[in-house]
PDB file of C-alpha atoms in Angstrom:
ATOM      1  CA  MET X   1      63.869  21.387 177.808  1.00  0.00           C
ATOM      2  CA  LEU X   2      66.579  23.213 178.755  1.00  0.00           C
ATOM      3  CA  ARG X   3      69.875  21.018 176.897  1.00  0.00           C
ATOM      4  CA  ALA X   4      67.431  21.361 173.906  1.00  0.00           C
ATOM      5  CA  HIS X   5      66.893  24.662 174.363  1.00  0.00           C
ATOM      6  CA  TYR X   6      70.883  25.274 174.466  1.00  0.00           C
ATOM      7  CA  ILE X   7      71.869  22.615 171.844  1.00  0.00           C
ATOM      8  CA  ALA X   8      69.336  25.295 169.457  1.00  0.00           C
ATOM      9  CA  LYS X   9      70.694  28.572 170.052  1.00  0.00           C
ATOM     10  CA  ARG X  10      74.047  27.159 170.237  1.00  0.00           C
ATOM     11  CA  SER X  11      73.638  26.184 166.202  1.00  0.00           C
ATOM     12  CA  TYR X  12      71.957  28.896 166.184  1.00  0.00           C
ATOM     13  CA  ALA X  13      75.376  31.208 166.977  1.00  0.00           C
ATOM     14  CA  THR X  14      77.140  27.960 164.668  1.00  0.00           C
ATOM     15  CA  ALA X  15      75.026  29.300 162.212  1.00  0.00           C
ATOM     16  CA  GLY X  16      75.059  33.136 162.748  1.00  0.00           C
ATOM     17  CA  GLY X  17      78.836  32.938 162.381  1.00  0.00           C
ATOM     18  CA  ALA X  18      78.923  30.703 159.430  1.00  0.00           C
ATOM     19  CA  SER X  19      76.507  33.328 158.091  1.00  0.00           C
ATOM     20  CA  GLN X  20      78.963  36.566 158.886  1.00  0.00           C
ATOM     21  CA  VAL X  21      81.790  34.304 157.433  1.00  0.00           C
ATOM     22  CA  ILE X  22      80.575  33.715 154.383  1.00  0.00           C
ATOM     23  CA  GLY X  23      79.645  37.650 154.129  1.00  0.00           C
ATOM     24  CA  GLY X  24      83.428  38.309 155.276  1.00  0.00           C
ATOM     25  CA  TRP X  25      84.336  36.539 152.355  1.00  0.00           C
ATOM     26  CA  THR X  26      81.913  37.080 149.618  1.00  0.00           C
ATOM     27  CA  ASP X  27      83.111  40.757 150.139  1.00  0.00           C
ATOM     28  CA  ARG X  28      86.581  39.795 149.982  1.00  0.00           C
ATOM     29  CA  LEU X  29      86.290  38.296 146.711  1.00  0.00           C
ATOM     30  CA  LYS X  30      84.026  41.306 145.398  1.00  0.00           C
ATOM     31  CA  LYS X  31      86.567  43.598 146.274  1.00  0.00           C
ATOM     32  CA  LEU X  32      89.340  41.614 143.843  1.00  0.00           C
ATOM     33  CA  MET X  33      86.265  41.401 141.794  1.00  0.00           C
ATOM     34  CA  ASN X  34      86.088  44.662 141.329  1.00  0.00           C
ATOM     35  CA  ARG X  35      89.826  45.110 141.247  1.00  0.00           C
ATOM     36  CA  ALA X  36      90.624  42.763 138.473  1.00  0.00           C
ATOM     37  CA  SER X  37      87.869  44.642 136.506  1.00  0.00           C
ATOM     38  CA  GLU X  38      88.997  47.901 136.957  1.00  0.00           C
ATOM     39  CA  LYS X  39      92.319  46.403 136.150  1.00  0.00           C
ATOM     40  CA  GLN X  40      91.311  44.985 133.228  1.00  0.00           C
ATOM     41  CA  THR X  41      89.653  48.395 132.536  1.00  0.00           C
ATOM     42  CA  GLU X  42      93.071  50.725 132.940  1.00  0.00           C
ATOM     43  CA  GLU X  43      94.487  48.097 130.684  1.00  0.00           C
ATOM     44  CA  ALA X  44      92.057  48.094 127.988  1.00  0.00           C
ATOM     45  CA  ASP X  45      92.639  52.607 128.062  1.00  0.00           C
ATOM     46  CA  LYS X  46      96.227  52.197 128.682  1.00  0.00           C
ATOM     47  CA  PRO X  47      97.003  52.421 124.965  1.00  0.00           C
ATOM     48  CA  ALA X  48      94.329  55.082 124.934  1.00  0.00           C
ATOM     49  CA  THR X  49      95.172  57.126 127.914  1.00  0.00           C
ATOM     50  CA  GLU X  50      99.187  56.890 125.834  1.00  0.00           C
ATOM     51  CA  ALA X  51      98.158  57.978 122.639  1.00  0.00           C
ATOM     52  CA  LYS X  52      96.414  60.902 124.640  1.00  0.00           C
ATOM     53  CA  ALA X  53      99.821  61.668 126.730  1.00  0.00           C
ATOM     54  CA  ALA X  54     101.991  61.179 123.308  1.00  0.00           C
ATOM     55  CA  ASP X  55      99.063  64.528 121.159  1.00  0.00           C
ATOM     56  CA  ALA X  56      99.271  66.323 124.099  1.00  0.00           C
ATOM     57  CA  LYS X  57     102.747  66.009 123.562  1.00  0.00           C
ATOM     58  CA  VAL X  58     103.060  66.675 119.735  1.00  0.00           C
ATOM     59  CA  ALA X  59     101.014  69.608 120.083  1.00  0.00           C
ATOM     60  CA  SER X  60     102.190  71.460 123.128  1.00  0.00           C
ATOM     61  CA  ASP X  61     105.291  70.321 120.931  1.00  0.00           C
ATOM     62  CA  GLU X  62     104.342  72.178 118.325  1.00  0.00           C
ATOM     63  CA  ALA X  63     103.084  74.827 120.159  1.00  0.00           C
ATOM     64  CA  LYS X  64     106.693  75.496 120.626  1.00  0.00           C
ATOM     65  CA  MET X  65     108.144  75.619 117.901  1.00  0.00           C
ATOM     66  CA  ARG X  66     105.544  77.654 116.990  1.00  0.00           C
ATOM     67  CA  LYS X  67     106.660  80.373 119.633  1.00  0.00           C
ATOM     68  CA  ALA X  68     109.759  80.389 118.488  1.00  0.00           C
ATOM     69  CA  ALA X  69     109.507  80.589 114.763  1.00  0.00           C
ATOM     70  CA  THR X  70     106.765  83.478 115.834  1.00  0.00           C
ATOM     71  CA  PHE X  71     110.740  84.458 117.799  1.00  0.00           C
ATOM     72  CA  ALA X  72     112.588  84.623 115.145  1.00  0.00           C
ATOM     73  CA  ALA X  73     110.772  86.404 112.533  1.00  0.00           C
ATOM     74  CA  ARG X  74     110.087  89.654 115.469  1.00  0.00           C
ATOM     75  CA  GLU X  75     114.382  89.150 115.927  1.00  0.00           C
ATOM     76  CA  ALA X  76     115.100  89.062 111.878  1.00  0.00           C
ATOM     77  CA  ARG X  77     112.510  91.673 111.420  1.00  0.00           C
ATOM     78  CA  ARG X  78     113.896  93.605 114.059  1.00  0.00           C
ATOM     79  CA  LYS X  79     117.910  93.357 113.388  1.00  0.00           C
ATOM     80  CA  ALA X  80     116.735  94.182 109.199  1.00  0.00           C
ATOM     81  CA  MET X  81     114.941  97.406 110.852  1.00  0.00           C
ATOM     82  CA  LEU X  82     117.455  98.418 112.690  1.00  0.00           C
ATOM     83  CA  GLN X  83     120.464  97.193 110.072  1.00  0.00           C
ATOM     84  CA  LYS X  84     118.217  99.586 107.387  1.00  0.00           C
ATOM     85  CA  GLN X  85     118.358 102.759 110.429  1.00  0.00           C
ATOM     86  CA  GLU X  86     121.842 102.138 110.421  1.00  0.00           C
ATOM     87  CA  GLU X  87     122.821 101.466 106.466  1.00  0.00           C
ATOM     88  CA  LYS X  88     120.583 104.991 106.441  1.00  0.00           C
ATOM     89  CA  ARG X  89     122.588 106.407 109.236  1.00  0.00           C
ATOM     90  CA  THR X  90     125.442 105.865 107.120  1.00  0.00           C
ATOM     91  CA  ARG X  91     124.526 107.209 103.469  1.00  0.00           C
ATOM     92  CA  GLU X  92     122.947 110.293 105.405  1.00  0.00           C
ATOM     93  CA  ALA X  93     127.103 111.174 107.409  1.00  0.00           C
ATOM     94  CA  ALA X  94     128.477 109.966 103.438  1.00  0.00           C
ATOM     95  CA  ALA X  95     126.863 112.137 102.381  1.00  0.00           C
ATOM     96  CA  LYS X  96     126.476 115.197 104.950  1.00  0.00           C
ATOM     97  CA  VAL X  97     131.086 115.015 104.315  1.00  0.00           C
ATOM     98  CA  ALA X  98     130.217 113.895 100.879  1.00  0.00           C
ATOM     99  CA  ALA X  99     128.682 117.844 100.194  1.00  0.00           C
ATOM    100  CA  MET X 100     131.022 120.047  98.098  1.00  0.00           C
ATOM    101  CA  PRO X 101     130.863 123.660  99.252  1.00  0.00           C
ATOM    102  CA  VAL X 102     127.802 125.784  97.056  1.00  0.00           C
ATOM    103  CA  PRO X 103     130.515 126.821  94.547  1.00  0.00           C
ATOM    104  CA  ASP X 104     132.881 125.223  94.418  1.00  0.00           C
ATOM    105  CA  ALA X 105     129.971 122.314  93.167  1.00  0.00           C
ATOM    106  CA  VAL X 106     129.065 124.619  90.692  1.00  0.00           C
ATOM    107  CA  LYS X 107     132.066 124.846  89.343  1.00  0.00           C
ATOM    108  CA  ALA X 108     133.059 121.314  89.003  1.00  0.00           C
ATOM    109  CA  ALA X 109     129.436 120.421  87.223  1.00  0.00           C
ATOM    110  CA  LEU X 110     130.076 123.928  84.808  1.00  0.00           C
ATOM    111  CA  THR X 111     133.626 121.594  84.030  1.00  0.00           C
ATOM    112  CA  LYS X 112     131.733 118.782  84.109  1.00  0.00           C
ATOM    113  CA  ALA X 113     129.565 119.635  81.536  1.00  0.00           C
ATOM    114  CA  GLY X 114     132.758 121.297  79.966  1.00  0.00           C
ATOM    115  CA  LEU X 115     132.030 124.807  79.938  1.00  0.00           C
ATOM    116  CA  PRO X 116     134.247 127.642  81.111  1.00  0.00           C
ATOM    117  CA  THR X 117     134.136 129.840  84.791  1.00  0.00           C
ATOM    118  CA  GLU X 118     135.657 131.977  85.141  1.00  0.00           C
ATOM    119  CA  ASP X 119     132.959 134.312  84.292  1.00  0.00           C
ATOM    120  CA  LEU X 120     129.863 133.464  86.695  1.00  0.00           C
ATOM    121  CA  ARG X 121     126.941 135.557  84.469  1.00  0.00           C
ATOM    122  CA  THR X 122     128.403 134.945  80.707  1.00  0.00           C
ATOM    123  CA  VAL X 123     127.496 130.888  81.130  1.00  0.00           C
ATOM    124  CA  ALA X 124     124.275 130.633  79.869  1.00  0.00           C
ATOM    125  CA  LEU X 125     122.144 128.349  80.772  1.00  0.00           C
ATOM    126  CA  ASP X 126     119.901 128.276  78.177  1.00  0.00           C
ATOM    127  CA  ASP X 127     120.156 125.499  76.831  1.00  0.00           C
ATOM    128  CA  LEU X 128     117.642 122.185  78.671  1.00  0.00           C
ATOM    129  CA  ALA X 129     120.342 119.505  77.778  1.00  0.00           C
ATOM    130  CA  VAL X 130     122.834 121.585  79.219  1.00  0.00           C
ATOM    131  CA  LYS X 131     121.183 122.499  82.322  1.00  0.00           C
ATOM    132  CA  GLY X 132     119.680 119.209  82.914  1.00  0.00           C
ATOM    133  CA  LYS X 133     123.421 117.522  83.546  1.00  0.00           C
ATOM    134  CA  VAL X 134     124.724 120.887  85.128  1.00  0.00           C
ATOM    135  CA  VAL X 135     121.799 121.429  87.365  1.00  0.00           C
ATOM    136  CA  ALA X 136     121.688 117.732  88.242  1.00  0.00           C
ATOM    137  CA  SER X 137     125.835 117.163  88.164  1.00  0.00           C
ATOM    138  CA  PHE X 138     125.408 120.374  91.060  1.00  0.00           C
ATOM    139  CA  MET X 139     122.700 118.921  93.182  1.00  0.00           C
ATOM    140  CA  GLU X 140     123.939 114.730  93.819  1.00  0.00           C
ATOM    141  CA  SER X 141     127.834 117.221  94.487  1.00  0.00           C
ATOM    142  CA  SER X 142     126.792 119.666  96.536  1.00  0.00           C
ATOM    143  CA  GLN X 143     123.301 117.832  98.289  1.00  0.00           C
ATOM    144  CA  VAL X 144     121.565 120.752  97.849  1.00  0.00           C
ATOM    145  CA  LEU X 145     117.836 120.289  96.148  1.00  0.00           C
ATOM    146  CA  LEU X 146     117.326 122.691  94.026  1.00  0.00           C
ATOM    147  CA  SER X 147     112.948 122.983  93.413  1.00  0.00           C
ATOM    148  CA  HIS X 148     111.578 122.884  90.049  1.00  0.00           C
ATOM    149  CA  THR X 149     110.170 126.353  90.311  1.00  0.00           C
ATOM    150  CA  GLU X 150     113.692 127.739  90.873  1.00  0.00           C
ATOM    151  CA  ILE X 151     114.973 125.356  88.617  1.00  0.00           C
ATOM    152  CA  THR X 152     112.973 126.588  85.825  1.00  0.00           C
ATOM    153  CA  GLN X 153     114.168 130.553  86.551  1.00  0.00           C
ATOM    154  CA  ILE X 154     117.175 129.672  86.474  1.00  0.00           C
ATOM    155  CA  GLN X 155     119.655 131.415  83.047  1.00  0.00           C
ATOM    156  CA  THR X 156     122.900 131.709  84.108  1.00  0.00           C
ATOM    157  CA  ALA X 157     126.118 129.932  85.722  1.00  0.00           C
ATOM    158  CA  ALA X 158     125.339 133.254  87.888  1.00  0.00           C
ATOM    159  CA  ASP X 159     122.444 132.619  88.868  1.00  0.00           C
ATOM    160  CA  LEU X 160     121.918 128.536  89.623  1.00  0.00           C
ATOM    161  CA  LEU X 161     125.114 130.116  92.526  1.00  0.00           C
ATOM    162  CA  ARG X 162     122.867 133.264  93.337  1.00  0.00           C
ATOM    163  CA  THR X 163     119.560 130.178  94.238  1.00  0.00           C
ATOM    164  CA  ALA X 164     121.875 127.029  95.361  1.00  0.00           C
ATOM    165  CA  SER X 165     123.651 130.185  97.933  1.00  0.00           C
ATOM    166  CA  LEU X 166     119.869 130.972  99.671  1.00  0.00           C
ATOM    167  CA  PRO X 167     118.424 129.451 103.052  1.00  0.00           C
ATOM    168  CA  ARG X 168     116.323 126.476 102.191  1.00  0.00           C
ATOM    169  CA  ALA X 169     114.054 124.767 104.742  1.00  0.00           C
ATOM    170  CA  PRO X 170     115.116 120.327 104.465  1.00  0.00           C
ATOM    171  CA  ILE X 171     113.126 118.916 101.697  1.00  0.00           C
ATOM    172  CA  ILE X 172     111.768 115.803 102.193  1.00  0.00           C
ATOM    173  CA  LYS X 173     112.648 113.120 100.020  1.00  0.00           C
ATOM    174  CA  HIS X 174     108.812 112.008  98.584  1.00  0.00           C
ATOM    175  CA  PRO X 175     108.727 109.699  96.222  1.00  0.00           C
ATOM    176  CA  VAL X 176     107.679 111.365  93.861  1.00  0.00           C
ATOM    177  CA  ALA X 177     110.437 113.822  93.348  1.00  0.00           C
ATOM    178  CA  LYS X 178     112.574 110.823  93.449  1.00  0.00           C
ATOM    179  CA  TRP X 179     111.019 110.218  90.386  1.00  0.00           C
ATOM    180  CA  PHE X 180     112.030 112.847  89.016  1.00  0.00           C
ATOM    181  CA  LEU X 181     115.211 113.309  89.730  1.00  0.00           C
ATOM    182  CA  ASP X 182     115.964 110.217  89.338  1.00  0.00           C
ATOM    183  CA  GLN X 183     113.573 107.134  87.861  1.00  0.00           C
ATOM    184  CA  GLN X 184     115.989 104.734  89.313  1.00  0.00           C
ATOM    185  CA  ALA X 185     115.826 105.679  92.966  1.00  0.00           C
ATOM    186  CA  ALA X 186     111.281 104.975  93.367  1.00  0.00           C
ATOM    187  CA  LYS X 187     110.663 102.361  92.873  1.00  0.00           C
ATOM    188  CA  GLN X 188     106.617 103.390  93.383  1.00  0.00           C
ATOM    189  CA  LEU X 189     105.038 105.669  94.360  1.00  0.00           C
ATOM    190  CA  PRO X 190     102.641 106.419  96.804  1.00  0.00           C
ATOM    191  CA  PRO X 191      98.929 104.614  96.023  1.00  0.00           C
ATOM    192  CA  ASN X 192      97.320 107.574  96.164  1.00  0.00           C
ATOM    193  CA  VAL X 193      99.253 109.574  93.476  1.00  0.00           C
ATOM    194  CA  MET X 194      99.119 108.238  89.902  1.00  0.00           C
ATOM    195  CA  PHE X 195     101.136 110.012  87.124  1.00  0.00           C
ATOM    196  CA  VAL X 196     100.571 109.792  83.267  1.00  0.00           C
ATOM    197  CA  PRO X 197     103.731 110.862  81.426  1.00  0.00           C
ATOM    198  CA  PHE X 198     102.657 113.193  77.680  1.00  0.00           C
ATOM    199  CA  ASN X 199     104.878 112.022  75.290  1.00  0.00           C
ATOM    200  CA  LYS X 200     106.700 115.248  73.443  1.00  0.00           C
ATOM    201  CA  SER X 201     105.931 117.813  76.839  1.00  0.00           C
ATOM    202  CA  LYS X 202     109.055 119.491  76.759  1.00  0.00           C
ATOM    203  CA  LYS X 203     108.283 120.698  80.641  1.00  0.00           C
ATOM    204  CA  LEU X 204     107.953 117.300  81.281  1.00  0.00           C
ATOM    205  CA  GLU X 205     111.340 116.307  80.095  1.00  0.00           C
ATOM    206  CA  LEU X 206     113.034 118.903  81.590  1.00  0.00           C
ATOM    207  CA  ARG X 207     111.257 118.014  85.461  1.00  0.00           C
ATOM    208  CA  LYS X 208     112.362 114.195  84.329  1.00  0.00           C
ATOM    209  CA  LEU X 209     115.705 116.229  84.001  1.00  0.00           C
ATOM    210  CA  PHE X 210     115.788 117.195  87.697  1.00  0.00           C
TER     211      PHE X 210
END
């Protein structure tokens, strides 16, 4: 009886051990199968992952190129603005250096127009064409801008000398004024200004000359 119980117990223990061994191998087999499945999944997803990485790199490179292009454009605009400012300062400095004194500029303008310079009071500027040439030449050489009212009141060369010698505030070179001084100097008028020319207008012709 005892021997039969011992044999049965031993058989149960042996069966339990075998069951544990089989369970351990089953777990290992499952792990191996899971690893193989994960590896297959990784291999299958590898092209998509590489494609995503390539797309991300292309997008990053494009962003860097856009940033570099934006910086280059901004730098070019800054350099162009600095160059324009430098050219403007150079022109202003050259104009100040080249500006003639008012008396000399008046005599030079009269000489250029073929008029005498001995007695300025006797040199009449009634002819609008002659007056326009004299005044325009004077303003160019002296860098003194006369207003339309002042130009209208000038009747002789002495009036030109007296008017130009008066102290005056700086005149802002507005595009409209540039148009009258030189039509080529003002390429376009301000957006809030519209100029309507009138044919055969002596007043307009006078203003255009100056």
